[in-house]
Short mmCIF file of C-alpha atoms in Angstrom, two decimals:
data_model
loop_
_atom_site.label_atom_id
_atom_site.label_comp_id
_atom_site.label_asym_id
_atom_site.label_seq_id
_atom_site.Cartn_x
_atom_site.Cartn_y
_atom_site.Cartn_z
CA MET L 29 124.97 6.92 103.80
CA TYR L 30 124.21 9.58 101.23
CA GLN L 31 125.26 10.87 97.84
CA ILE L 32 124.51 14.39 96.65
CA ASP L 33 125.10 15.53 93.08
CA PHE L 34 125.01 19.14 91.91
CA LEU L 35 124.53 19.02 88.15
CA PRO L 36 126.01 21.69 85.89
CA VAL L 37 123.27 24.05 84.73
CA GLU L 38 123.95 26.42 81.86
CA SER L 39 121.63 28.94 80.22
CA GLU L 40 119.32 27.87 77.40
CA ASN L 41 121.21 29.85 74.75
CA GLY L 42 124.20 27.53 75.00
CA GLU L 43 126.65 30.23 76.00
CA GLY L 44 126.77 29.03 79.58
CA SER L 45 126.38 32.53 80.97
CA LYS L 46 123.46 32.00 83.37
CA SER L 47 123.51 29.76 86.42
CA GLY L 48 120.83 27.41 87.71
CA ASP L 49 120.17 24.59 90.18
CA ALA L 50 119.57 20.87 89.61
CA ILE L 51 120.40 18.66 92.59
CA THR L 52 119.93 14.97 93.34
CA ALA L 53 120.31 13.44 96.80
CA GLN L 54 120.13 9.75 97.64
CA LEU L 55 120.13 8.89 101.33
CA THR L 56 119.66 5.94 103.63
CA LEU L 57 116.94 6.57 106.19
CA ASN L 58 117.13 5.57 109.83
CA ASP L 59 114.84 2.62 109.10
CA GLY L 60 117.21 1.31 106.42
CA ARG L 61 115.26 2.42 103.35
CA THR L 62 117.04 4.25 100.53
CA VAL L 63 115.23 7.27 99.09
CA LEU L 64 115.93 9.73 96.29
CA VAL L 65 115.26 13.48 96.46
CA VAL L 66 115.51 15.99 93.60
CA ILE L 67 115.80 19.67 94.46
CA ASP L 68 115.14 21.88 91.43
CA GLY L 69 115.61 20.94 87.78
CA GLY L 70 117.39 23.80 86.04
CA TYR L 71 116.23 25.09 82.65
CA GLY L 72 113.93 23.15 80.33
CA ALA L 73 116.78 21.38 78.56
CA THR L 74 118.30 20.40 81.92
CA GLY L 75 115.40 18.03 82.53
CA GLU L 76 116.71 15.48 80.02
CA SER L 77 120.18 15.54 81.60
CA LEU L 78 118.64 15.19 85.04
CA VAL L 79 116.60 12.11 84.05
CA GLU L 80 119.60 10.52 82.37
CA HIS L 81 121.75 11.20 85.44
CA ILE L 82 119.23 9.53 87.76
CA GLN L 83 118.78 6.48 85.57
CA THR L 84 122.51 6.06 84.96
CA TYR L 85 124.04 6.73 88.36
CA TYR L 86 121.21 5.75 90.72
CA GLU L 87 119.87 2.95 88.50
CA THR L 88 116.25 3.81 89.23
CA SER L 89 113.28 5.47 87.59
CA TYR L 90 111.61 6.38 90.89
CA VAL L 91 112.06 9.64 92.80
CA ASP L 92 110.54 9.80 96.26
CA ILE L 93 110.33 13.59 96.58
CA VAL L 94 110.85 16.43 94.11
CA VAL L 95 111.25 19.92 95.54
CA SER L 96 110.71 23.07 93.49
CA THR L 97 112.30 25.73 95.66
CA HIS L 98 110.84 28.64 93.68
CA PRO L 99 109.53 29.32 90.16
CA ASP L 100 112.49 30.98 88.43
CA ALA L 101 113.18 29.36 85.05
CA ASP L 102 116.69 28.25 86.06
CA HIS L 103 115.22 26.20 88.93
CA ILE L 104 111.80 24.93 87.83
CA ASN L 105 111.64 24.52 84.05
CA GLY L 106 113.44 21.16 83.88
CA LEU L 107 111.18 19.50 86.44
CA LYS L 108 108.21 18.99 84.09
CA HIS L 109 110.22 16.57 81.92
CA LEU L 110 111.34 14.70 85.01
CA VAL L 111 107.79 14.33 86.36
CA GLU L 112 106.50 13.21 82.95
CA THR L 113 109.33 10.70 82.43
CA LEU L 114 110.02 9.16 85.83
CA SER L 115 107.76 7.92 88.63
CA VAL L 116 107.54 10.49 91.44
CA GLY L 117 106.05 10.00 94.89
CA GLU L 118 105.53 13.62 95.95
CA LEU L 119 106.07 17.09 94.52
CA LEU L 120 106.70 19.95 96.95
CA ILE L 121 105.86 23.25 95.25
CA HIS L 122 104.24 26.53 96.26
CA ARG L 123 100.91 27.32 94.59
CA PRO L 124 100.75 31.09 94.09
CA ARG L 125 97.13 30.86 92.89
CA ASN L 126 96.14 29.66 96.37
CA HIS L 127 97.64 32.68 98.09
CA ALA L 128 96.68 35.72 95.99
CA SER L 129 93.45 36.78 94.32
CA ASN L 130 95.17 38.00 91.14
CA VAL L 131 98.40 36.42 89.91
CA ALA L 132 98.32 37.80 86.38
CA ASP L 133 101.65 39.57 86.94
CA PHE L 134 103.38 36.50 88.41
CA SER L 135 106.34 35.73 86.16
CA ASN L 136 106.82 32.18 84.84
CA LEU L 137 103.38 31.22 86.17
CA GLU L 138 102.83 28.95 83.15
CA ALA L 139 105.77 26.77 84.25
CA VAL L 140 104.23 26.40 87.72
CA ASP L 141 100.82 25.52 86.31
CA ASN L 142 102.25 23.06 83.79
CA LEU L 143 104.39 21.29 86.39
CA ILE L 144 101.49 20.89 88.83
CA ALA L 145 99.19 19.72 86.04
CA ALA L 146 101.76 17.16 84.87
CA ALA L 147 102.17 15.88 88.44
CA GLU L 148 98.43 15.56 88.96
CA ARG L 149 98.00 13.71 85.66
CA ARG L 150 100.64 11.23 86.81
CA GLY L 151 99.01 10.72 90.21
CA VAL L 152 101.79 12.48 92.11
CA THR L 153 100.96 13.87 95.56
CA VAL L 154 101.39 17.67 95.48
CA SER L 155 102.15 19.53 98.73
CA GLU L 156 103.35 23.02 99.58
CA PRO L 157 106.76 23.32 101.28
CA PHE L 158 106.13 25.59 104.23
CA THR L 159 107.96 25.77 107.56
CA GLY L 160 107.37 22.68 109.67
CA LEU L 161 106.68 20.20 106.87
CA GLN L 162 108.62 17.01 107.59
CA ARG L 163 109.10 13.68 105.91
CA TRP L 164 110.76 10.47 107.11
CA GLY L 165 110.65 11.34 110.78
CA GLY L 166 112.23 14.73 110.21
CA GLN L 167 115.16 13.55 108.09
CA LEU L 168 113.75 15.95 105.51
CA GLN L 169 112.28 19.14 106.84
CA ILE L 170 111.37 22.55 105.48
CA LEU L 171 112.86 25.41 107.48
CA GLY L 172 111.21 28.20 105.50
CA PRO L 173 109.23 30.09 104.44
CA THR L 174 106.19 30.11 106.68
CA GLN L 175 102.87 30.41 104.86
CA GLU L 176 102.37 33.90 106.26
CA TYR L 177 105.82 35.05 105.13
CA TYR L 178 105.27 33.50 101.70
CA ARG L 179 102.04 35.42 101.22
CA GLU L 180 103.72 38.64 102.27
CA LEU L 181 106.56 38.06 99.80
CA LEU L 182 104.13 37.06 97.05
CA ASP L 183 102.24 40.32 97.46
CA GLN L 184 105.52 42.24 97.27
CA HIS L 185 106.59 40.36 94.15
CA LEU L 186 103.27 40.96 92.38
CA GLN L 187 103.39 44.66 93.25
CA GLU L 188 106.96 44.94 91.95
CA GLU L 189 106.07 43.19 88.71
CA LYS L 190 103.03 45.42 88.25
CA THR L 191 104.96 48.65 88.81
CA GLY L 192 108.12 47.59 86.97
CA VAL L 193 110.34 47.65 90.07
CA ALA L 194 111.41 44.03 89.57
CA ALA L 195 112.36 44.63 85.93
CA HIS L 196 114.41 47.66 86.97
CA ARG L 197 116.23 45.60 89.60
CA ARG L 198 117.08 42.92 87.02
CA SER L 199 118.28 45.53 84.54
CA LEU L 200 120.44 47.24 87.16
CA ALA L 201 122.00 43.94 88.19
CA ALA L 202 122.84 43.15 84.58
CA SER L 203 124.50 46.54 84.08
CA LEU L 204 126.75 45.96 87.09
CA MET L 205 128.03 42.54 85.97
CA THR L 206 131.76 42.00 85.97
CA LYS L 207 133.46 38.71 85.23
CA GLY L 208 135.63 38.80 88.33
CA ARG L 209 137.71 35.82 87.26
CA ASP L 210 141.06 37.58 87.20
CA LEU L 211 143.84 36.50 89.55
CA LEU L 212 143.26 39.35 91.96
CA ALA L 213 139.57 38.48 92.34
CA TRP L 214 140.23 34.80 92.95
CA ALA L 215 143.01 35.59 95.40
CA LEU L 216 140.36 37.03 97.71
CA PRO L 217 139.77 33.77 99.61
CA SER L 218 143.35 33.93 100.86
CA LEU L 219 143.03 37.48 102.16
CA PRO L 220 142.65 37.93 105.93
CA LEU L 221 140.05 40.68 105.49
CA GLU L 222 136.27 40.36 105.35
CA THR L 223 135.20 41.57 101.91
CA LEU L 224 131.51 40.64 102.10
CA GLY L 225 129.21 43.38 103.34
CA GLU L 226 126.10 43.43 105.52
CA ASP L 227 124.06 45.27 102.87
CA GLY L 228 123.10 42.36 100.61
CA GLU L 229 119.51 42.47 99.39
CA THR L 230 117.63 40.20 97.02
CA GLY L 231 114.07 40.34 95.75
CA PRO L 232 110.95 38.96 97.47
CA ARG L 233 110.59 36.21 94.86
CA ASN L 234 114.00 34.78 95.80
CA ASN L 235 113.09 34.92 99.47
CA THR L 236 110.10 32.62 98.81
CA SER L 237 112.59 29.80 98.18
CA ALA L 238 111.87 26.59 100.07
CA ILE L 239 114.82 26.00 102.42
CA VAL L 240 115.40 22.27 102.84
CA LEU L 241 117.31 20.49 105.60
CA LEU L 242 118.37 16.85 105.18
CA THR L 243 119.71 14.93 108.17
CA VAL L 244 121.49 11.62 107.62
CA ASP L 245 124.18 9.79 109.61
CA ASP L 246 124.15 12.67 112.11
CA ARG L 247 125.14 15.06 109.33
CA ARG L 248 123.08 18.09 108.41
CA ILE L 249 122.82 19.38 104.85
CA LEU L 250 121.11 22.69 104.04
CA PHE L 251 119.77 23.57 100.58
CA THR L 252 118.95 27.23 100.16
CA GLY L 253 117.63 27.91 96.65
CA ASP L 254 117.89 31.65 96.03
CA ALA L 255 116.93 32.66 99.59
CA GLY L 256 118.28 35.95 100.92
CA ILE L 257 119.34 37.20 104.34
CA PRO L 258 115.90 37.66 105.97
CA ALA L 259 114.63 34.29 104.72
CA LEU L 260 117.80 32.50 105.84
CA SER L 261 117.68 34.23 109.22
CA ALA L 262 114.11 33.00 109.75
CA ALA L 263 115.22 29.49 108.70
CA ALA L 264 118.05 29.69 111.23
CA ASP L 265 115.48 30.45 113.95
CA GLN L 266 113.56 27.33 112.91
CA TYR L 267 116.75 25.25 112.88
CA GLU L 268 117.66 26.28 116.41
CA SER L 269 114.14 25.62 117.71
CA THR L 270 113.82 22.15 116.14
CA VAL L 271 117.41 20.87 115.78
CA GLY L 272 119.43 22.85 118.29
CA PRO L 273 122.13 25.53 118.47
CA PHE L 274 124.43 25.65 115.44
CA GLN L 275 127.43 25.47 117.76
CA SER L 276 126.44 22.06 119.18
CA VAL L 277 124.69 20.59 116.09
CA PRO L 278 126.53 22.27 113.22
CA LEU L 279 125.81 22.17 109.53
CA ASN L 280 128.10 19.88 107.56
CA ILE L 281 127.09 21.08 104.11
CA LEU L 282 125.77 24.55 103.28
CA GLN L 283 124.71 25.23 99.70
CA ALA L 284 125.68 28.83 98.98
CA PRO L 285 122.40 30.53 98.04
CA HIS L 286 121.64 32.07 94.66
CA HIS L 287 124.70 30.57 92.95
CA GLY L 288 127.07 32.36 95.30
CA SER L 289 125.62 35.85 94.91
CA ARG L 290 126.94 38.49 97.30
CA ARG L 291 123.38 39.77 97.74
CA ASN L 292 122.20 36.70 99.67
CA LEU L 293 124.68 36.38 102.54
CA ALA L 294 126.20 38.62 105.21
CA PRO L 295 129.11 38.13 107.66
CA SER L 296 126.82 38.24 110.70
CA LEU L 297 124.54 35.58 109.23
CA LEU L 298 127.49 33.32 108.40
CA ASP L 299 128.93 33.85 111.88
CA ARG L 300 125.65 32.55 113.24
CA ILE L 301 125.13 29.49 111.04
CA VAL L 302 128.70 28.25 110.42
CA GLY L 303 130.74 30.17 113.01
CA ALA L 304 132.94 33.25 113.00
CA PRO L 305 136.40 33.00 111.42
CA GLY L 306 138.74 30.95 113.59
CA THR L 307 136.01 29.57 115.88
CA ARG L 308 134.87 26.47 114.02
CA VAL L 309 136.34 23.05 114.71
CA GLY L 310 136.70 21.23 111.40
CA THR L 311 135.48 22.22 107.96
CA PHE L 312 132.15 22.27 106.21
CA HIS L 313 131.41 21.90 102.52
CA ALA L 314 129.99 24.87 100.62
CA PRO L 315 128.98 23.78 97.09
CA ILE L 316 127.93 26.43 94.59
CA SER L 317 125.86 25.90 91.44
CA SER L 318 127.29 28.42 88.98
CA ALA L 319 127.64 28.49 85.20
CA LYS L 320 131.19 28.48 83.88
CA ALA L 321 130.72 31.73 81.96
CA SER L 322 128.59 33.56 84.53
CA PRO L 323 129.86 37.12 84.99
CA LYS L 324 128.67 37.38 88.62
CA HIS L 325 128.49 33.85 90.05
CA PRO L 326 130.05 33.00 92.36
CA SER L 327 131.04 36.27 93.96
CA PRO L 328 134.68 36.28 95.16
CA LYS L 329 133.40 38.03 98.28
CA VAL L 330 131.20 35.02 99.11
CA VAL L 331 134.01 32.57 98.35
CA ASN L 332 136.24 34.58 100.67
CA ALA L 333 133.66 34.73 103.46
CA LEU L 334 132.93 31.01 103.35
CA SER L 335 136.60 30.04 103.11
CA ARG L 336 137.58 32.23 106.06
CA ARG L 337 135.04 30.38 108.21
CA GLY L 338 136.38 26.92 107.39
CA GLY L 339 134.32 26.25 104.29
CA TYR L 340 135.57 23.99 101.52
CA VAL L 341 134.15 25.92 98.56
CA VAL L 342 133.73 24.33 95.14
CA ALA L 343 131.55 25.37 92.17
CA THR L 344 129.98 23.34 89.37
CA GLU L 345 131.39 25.50 86.55
CA GLY L 346 130.36 23.04 83.83
CA ARG L 347 130.90 19.82 85.80
CA THR L 348 128.89 17.66 88.19
CA LEU L 349 129.86 17.92 91.85
CA CYS L 350 129.44 14.70 93.81
#
């Protein structure tokens, strides 16, 4: 048995315009034990809501594993409060200082340092989530990134921050925002045409996201953080080599990456991991963590692409998805 909750994450300014991730997953292991996993913790203020949610609905103050997929503020900042308030068995987090000689340009590095320091003060085991890491006999496994790929992406991110390329990308994305909530936009899932393109591209920092696979009751649940097409493609290779072909051991739940951004998925990738339109037997769930007032999340093109392939798509939009 399992229960997965996607908490609503809204931006710090209270306007609800920026999306984030805060996910809890309770599952029964093959040996009968029940464990609790937290994947990301949203913004700083989200941490209090996350702790309250765990204590209220799971009736526990112990979390077996906390995963920080990557160090963006909307994913990592709330985890420090959780680690300082609850008892945690293990924290999975990448340590950029261990993989580059100079990380002065690494954005939100203080949040990474503070979270690791808080975990170590509390006696929490700290490990890095690279490809091949498994817990509970493989019921939790990391499909990506490899350590080599992470270091390559880290170098790219630091270079972009140093030269201002990353800031330009963020500014450009902001200038292109459109709400996209009109009736025409949200009619896209019912259209027979593919509206998502093959040209999606996200930054190297997003591609460092730890990609987590949970397996319980012969069901497979994939958490993607903000990973983009190359990172997800590499994770798909790992899935097929360790689990099997997607056609014979399909995903049952696929978290749409990066809050449903059109830059993180492509039709060919979706054809591979969930099946081309009209070929899948049965549906899969495709939850999306997106703020209710976000101007770009989720993209109607992503909703359309997932729906056409048999996905049951639902977004947080200010509410908890269970």
